[in-house]
Structure formats: C-alpha cells, structure tokens
Amino acid sequence: MNAIGSESIRTIPYAPFPRAEYEDRVEQARRSMREHAIDALLVTSEHNLRYFVGEPSTTPQQTTRPRFLLILSSGEAVAVVPEGIDQFYKETTWVKRCRSWPSPNPKDEGVSTLAGALRELLPENAKIGTELGAESRLGFPTGDFLRVAAAIKPRIFVDASDPIFTPLRMIKSPLEVDRIRTVCKLVSEAFDNLAPKLRLGMTEREACRVFELECFNRGVEKTAKIVGVSGRGGYTRPYGVPSDKVLSDGDLLFIDAGCLFDFYWSDFDRHFAFGAPDRHTQDAYQIVWHATEAGIAAVKPGTPICNVWRAMSDVLNGSNNRGKATNIGRMGHSMGLWMPELPSVQPDDKTILRPGMIINIEPSTSYPSYFDGSPKLMLHEEVVVVTDSGAQLLTSRASRTVSVVL
C-alpha cells in the first residue's frame, strides 16, 4: 500500500493472462472464420487488440500511430505496427512476427505496409474480416481504410464483428470473469462505505470526488465514467457530468460508475438521499429494486435475453406505484473490455444466454416529484455472470432502502 496523506491506495496484484488464453481465443476465431468462409481477420480496434494480443500499453490506439493484427487461417499472426512498437510487441506480447513503418507519417500512416502485407500473404480471392458491424469501430481513419481496400483488390473486406468478434467476446473466460468480479467487488466496497463520508452542503462534484478516492483506495485502477446527477425529490436524467450544484435537504444523488481493473469494466449505480427521502422517491426505489430482483431471477442459461427484459417490465408495469416503466431503449447490456457490449436487454433481442456471459440488470421507472409533480427518474443496476445454474451476482446488492446522508 502506498500512503498519500492520511489515505492509503491499495494495489491489487494479478498475473497477466497466460499465452494459452490468447492462443485459445485465436483458435476460436479461426473456427468461426472457417464457418463463415473468411480467410483472414484484420484486428484494428483498441478492445479487440487487447482481446487477442493482451496489448499492455494504456493507449494502444492513437490517431498518429495505428496498430494492426492480421490473423491468418493458419500459422503465426502478424502485427503491422509503427517502428519501435514492433520491438515492444516482441518483448511484451505473444506476437513475434511484425512488419513496421516509420511513424508518424500522415501521408502514409501504415497504408502501404498493411496493403503490402495483405497482398503478399493472402490470395487474390481472399475475404478479410474486420470491424464493420454493429457497435464496432475501426482503429484507423476511414480514408486510410478505403485506400487499403482499393490497394488490395480483388481481395475484399467483409464484416467480422457480427459473426466473429462480438460472439467470441460475449462469452467471457474464467480469467475474464475473475477480472470483472474483482472490479465489481472493489467498486461495491466504495459505494457501501460512501454514505458516512458525504454531508449536506457538498456539491455533486465533491461527492463524486470522495467516491472516486474510495475506489482508488480499494484498488480500482481507473474511474473512467462517473455520472453524478441530483435533484429535489429525484433526478430527471441518467447521464451528466457532476456539477457544482449544492446537495440540500430533499435531494436525491444518483452516481453511476464505470471503473476499470486491468482494462476490464464494472458499471453500476447507487442512490443517496440527502435528508429523509420523500415517499414518492421511496416508492419508486422499492419498485425498481423489486424489478431488479425479477431481472436477476430471470437470468438462466438457454433463455433468450428478451425474457429478462419481460420479467422486469412485468414488475414495473404491473406495480401499484405512482410511476411507469421508462422508454430508455433497454434495461441492461453486457460489458467486458468495453462498456457497454452486446447483447442488450431489449424486448426484441433473442440472444440466448450462455454460461460466461456478463449481464448488467438495469430497470428504470419514471414517477412524479413529491414536491411539484414534475417527472423524475429512478434507475437501478447490478452486474451478474451467467452460470450453469443461473445468475451469480458480482456486485454487492443495493440495500432495500435508499442510503441516507444526514
């Protein structure tokens, strides 16, 4: 532990994933490549590079120095990276076969080197899968991608996100689940110990800074997304940067935290009432708490994820509370090396739940303010992993009643 003033920041030790973990991921990808008649994968995005390479740097994607991994149908994978990064890869990752170019070079930032490698290593009729589908993003400029596509004809790029990258990353390995379990535990501890450290008269920003310090003290490595919003009798939106608004009697503070441990995410929220919560807020909190319970109970292997949405919707719409279910668009999602990931907890998502999936259970309701009748929002979130027998909670369950700050 490293002392900073009167506080101590904890460092949680962990071993890097073994080479066998990455080899298994590559072999799974190759099986999918054969199934979908794809001859090679071009990996460009930060999160997919982390997934396949174990990219150890904190900023693997930069606008001036893109990095590429070429997974062939057999043989060694090839990294196409800027000069200097090739040695870094050879010394710190399992990838030893590299091609490079002097960088930065805006006029030709790896385009010629990458196109040359694709022409040399792949036949003219090759289909190259890359990140073109839903919720994906290329890790280099679109203009450069189009230049590469033109330079390698008649070889073509096809989408590999929907058939390969997304389904592969959707099922977490035991080592991945352990990373997510660790960060969820650390953030849970920070939330559980936060209320006594808050006080009336704090601003949203001050309260969220205290929370972030709690996270770091327990071993969280990054607090990548901290939403902090509040309002008298409730809040009106689930998004927003903490402001200098002073927290007063009757306010409800919503903190939604996305934190990282070894680049794996946690994402869930908690509520804090400043003074005794009014009865409308209490009612809304209770109904969403029970909807969360229903969602967790509905998580079973072999079940379509839309059933989880339906279980929560039935509680929200069948309740006798003053509010109704919101239309945010979904009531949960997955996460891992990115947040959020597919699948989404939506009424039309038929993805079948399988052991190893991470599911964020996230119901919400709208209700009228006790003070002026204006519409307010209540949103809960917990994180589970799908097991052979059902859902295993990775977060410490939120209390049945709102935490009170006096």
PDB file of N, CA, C and O in Angstrom, residues 254-279:
ATOM      1  N   PHE A 254     -27.693  10.514  -7.620  1.00  0.00           N
ATOM      2  CA  PHE A 254     -27.502   9.289  -8.393  1.00  0.00           C
ATOM      3  C   PHE A 254     -26.065   9.276  -8.892  1.00  0.00           C
ATOM      4  O   PHE A 254     -25.630  10.201  -9.580  1.00  0.00           O
ATOM      5  N   ILE A 255     -25.299   8.232  -8.523  1.00  0.00           N
ATOM      6  CA  ILE A 255     -23.938   8.061  -9.024  1.00  0.00           C
ATOM      7  C   ILE A 255     -23.884   6.767  -9.819  1.00  0.00           C
ATOM      8  O   ILE A 255     -24.195   5.691  -9.308  1.00  0.00           O
ATOM      9  N   ASP A 256     -23.498   6.883 -11.087  1.00  0.00           N
ATOM     10  CA  ASP A 256     -23.339   5.731 -11.976  1.00  0.00           C
ATOM     11  C   ASP A 256     -21.861   5.639 -12.320  1.00  0.00           C
ATOM     12  O   ASP A 256     -21.306   6.566 -12.917  1.00  0.00           O
ATOM     13  N   ALA A 257     -21.226   4.537 -11.937  1.00  0.00           N
ATOM     14  CA  ALA A 257     -19.768   4.447 -12.004  1.00  0.00           C
ATOM     15  C   ALA A 257     -19.316   3.362 -12.966  1.00  0.00           C
ATOM     16  O   ALA A 257     -19.721   2.201 -12.848  1.00  0.00           O
ATOM     17  N   GLY A 258     -18.470   3.745 -13.912  1.00  0.00           N
ATOM     18  CA  GLY A 258     -17.779   2.796 -14.761  1.00  0.00           C
ATOM     19  C   GLY A 258     -16.303   2.825 -14.408  1.00  0.00           C
ATOM     20  O   GLY A 258     -15.633   3.833 -14.638  1.00  0.00           O
ATOM     21  N   CYS A 259     -15.805   1.732 -13.841  1.00  0.00           N
ATOM     22  CA  CYS A 259     -14.424   1.683 -13.353  1.00  0.00           C
ATOM     23  C   CYS A 259     -13.693   0.493 -13.971  1.00  0.00           C
ATOM     24  O   CYS A 259     -14.307  -0.478 -14.420  1.00  0.00           O
ATOM     25  N   LEU A 260     -12.347   0.573 -13.961  1.00  0.00           N
ATOM     26  CA  LEU A 260     -11.520  -0.421 -14.633  1.00  0.00           C
ATOM     27  C   LEU A 260     -10.538  -1.088 -13.687  1.00  0.00           C
ATOM     28  O   LEU A 260      -9.998  -0.459 -12.772  1.00  0.00           O
ATOM     29  N   PHE A 261     -10.323  -2.385 -13.948  1.00  0.00           N
ATOM     30  CA  PHE A 261      -9.253  -3.151 -13.312  1.00  0.00           C
ATOM     31  C   PHE A 261      -8.639  -4.024 -14.394  1.00  0.00           C
ATOM     32  O   PHE A 261      -9.326  -4.861 -14.979  1.00  0.00           O
ATOM     33  N   ASP A 262      -7.353  -3.807 -14.698  1.00  0.00           N
ATOM     34  CA  ASP A 262      -6.673  -4.496 -15.790  1.00  0.00           C
ATOM     35  C   ASP A 262      -7.480  -4.370 -17.084  1.00  0.00           C
ATOM     36  O   ASP A 262      -7.610  -5.319 -17.839  1.00  0.00           O
ATOM     37  N   PHE A 263      -8.041  -3.198 -17.309  1.00  0.00           N
ATOM     38  CA  PHE A 263      -8.797  -2.830 -18.512  1.00  0.00           C
ATOM     39  C   PHE A 263     -10.181  -3.469 -18.594  1.00  0.00           C
ATOM     40  O   PHE A 263     -10.889  -3.263 -19.583  1.00  0.00           O
ATOM     41  N   TYR A 264     -10.598  -4.229 -17.591  1.00  0.00           N
ATOM     42  CA  TYR A 264     -11.956  -4.785 -17.565  1.00  0.00           C
ATOM     43  C   TYR A 264     -12.864  -3.884 -16.743  1.00  0.00           C
ATOM     44  O   TYR A 264     -12.470  -3.351 -15.716  1.00  0.00           O
ATOM     45  N   TRP A 265     -14.095  -3.735 -17.216  1.00  0.00           N
ATOM     46  CA  TRP A 265     -15.033  -2.751 -16.684  1.00  0.00           C
ATOM     47  C   TRP A 265     -15.938  -3.302 -15.598  1.00  0.00           C
ATOM     48  O   TRP A 265     -16.297  -4.488 -15.592  1.00  0.00           O
ATOM     49  N   SER A 266     -16.340  -2.408 -14.706  1.00  0.00           N
ATOM     50  CA  SER A 266     -17.566  -2.551 -13.919  1.00  0.00           C
ATOM     51  C   SER A 266     -18.458  -1.396 -14.329  1.00  0.00           C
ATOM     52  O   SER A 266     -17.979  -0.378 -14.829  1.00  0.00           O
ATOM     53  N   ASP A 267     -19.770  -1.544 -14.112  1.00  0.00           N
ATOM     54  CA  ASP A 267     -20.701  -0.457 -14.426  1.00  0.00           C
ATOM     55  C   ASP A 267     -21.985  -0.686 -13.640  1.00  0.00           C
ATOM     56  O   ASP A 267     -22.734  -1.618 -13.947  1.00  0.00           O
ATOM     57  N   PHE A 268     -22.204   0.121 -12.614  1.00  0.00           N
ATOM     58  CA  PHE A 268     -23.459   0.062 -11.874  1.00  0.00           C
ATOM     59  C   PHE A 268     -23.604   1.326 -11.050  1.00  0.00           C
ATOM     60  O   PHE A 268     -22.688   2.146 -10.972  1.00  0.00           O
ATOM     61  N   ASP A 269     -24.786   1.513 -10.455  1.00  0.00           N
ATOM     62  CA  ASP A 269     -25.094   2.778  -9.794  1.00  0.00           C
ATOM     63  C   ASP A 269     -25.614   2.571  -8.377  1.00  0.00           C
ATOM     64  O   ASP A 269     -25.976   1.464  -7.991  1.00  0.00           O
ATOM     65  N   ARG A 270     -25.652   3.683  -7.643  1.00  0.00           N
ATOM     66  CA  ARG A 270     -26.264   3.697  -6.311  1.00  0.00           C
ATOM     67  C   ARG A 270     -26.889   5.074  -6.077  1.00  0.00           C
ATOM     68  O   ARG A 270     -26.571   6.048  -6.760  1.00  0.00           O
ATOM     69  N   HIS A 271     -27.795   5.142  -5.094  1.00  0.00           N
ATOM     70  CA  HIS A 271     -28.533   6.364  -4.763  1.00  0.00           C
ATOM     71  C   HIS A 271     -28.246   6.791  -3.321  1.00  0.00           C
ATOM     72  O   HIS A 271     -28.088   5.940  -2.439  1.00  0.00           O
ATOM     73  N   PHE A 272     -28.246   8.102  -3.122  1.00  0.00           N
ATOM     74  CA  PHE A 272     -28.018   8.658  -1.792  1.00  0.00           C
ATOM     75  C   PHE A 272     -29.002   9.802  -1.568  1.00  0.00           C
ATOM     76  O   PHE A 272     -29.023  10.777  -2.325  1.00  0.00           O
ATOM     77  N   ALA A 273     -29.844   9.666  -0.523  1.00  0.00           N
ATOM     78  CA  ALA A 273     -30.826  10.695  -0.184  1.00  0.00           C
ATOM     79  C   ALA A 273     -30.214  11.641   0.832  1.00  0.00           C
ATOM     80  O   ALA A 273     -29.662  11.200   1.851  1.00  0.00           O
ATOM     81  N   PHE A 274     -30.302  12.931   0.568  1.00  0.00           N
ATOM     82  CA  PHE A 274     -29.794  13.940   1.492  1.00  0.00           C
ATOM     83  C   PHE A 274     -30.973  14.393   2.358  1.00  0.00           C
ATOM     84  O   PHE A 274     -31.871  15.097   1.900  1.00  0.00           O
ATOM     85  N   GLY A 275     -30.976  13.916   3.593  1.00  0.00           N
ATOM     86  CA  GLY A 275     -32.151  14.028   4.453  1.00  0.00           C
ATOM     87  C   GLY A 275     -33.079  12.862   4.164  1.00  0.00           C
ATOM     88  O   GLY A 275     -32.877  12.079   3.231  1.00  0.00           O
ATOM     89  N   ALA A 276     -34.113  12.702   4.968  1.00  0.00           N
ATOM     90  CA  ALA A 276     -35.048  11.590   4.794  1.00  0.00           C
ATOM     91  C   ALA A 276     -35.709  11.666   3.422  1.00  0.00           C
ATOM     92  O   ALA A 276     -36.224  12.718   3.036  1.00  0.00           O
ATOM     93  N   PRO A 277     -35.707  10.564   2.638  1.00  0.00           N
ATOM     94  CA  PRO A 277     -36.315  10.609   1.309  1.00  0.00           C
ATOM     95  C   PRO A 277     -37.834  10.741   1.386  1.00  0.00           C
ATOM     96  O   PRO A 277     -38.471  10.192   2.291  1.00  0.00           O
ATOM     97  N   ASP A 278     -38.413  11.483   0.450  1.00  0.00           N
ATOM     98  CA  ASP A 278     -39.867  11.624   0.428  1.00  0.00           C
ATOM     99  C   ASP A 278     -40.507  10.306   0.000  1.00  0.00           C
ATOM    100  O   ASP A 278     -39.848   9.415  -0.536  1.00  0.00           O
ATOM    101  N   ARG A 279     -41.818  10.173   0.208  1.00  0.00           N
ATOM    102  CA  ARG A 279     -42.469   8.881  -0.019  1.00  0.00           C
ATOM    103  C   ARG A 279     -42.560   8.521  -1.494  1.00  0.00           C
ATOM    104  O   ARG A 279     -42.544   7.337  -1.844  1.00  0.00           O
TER     105      ARG A 279
END
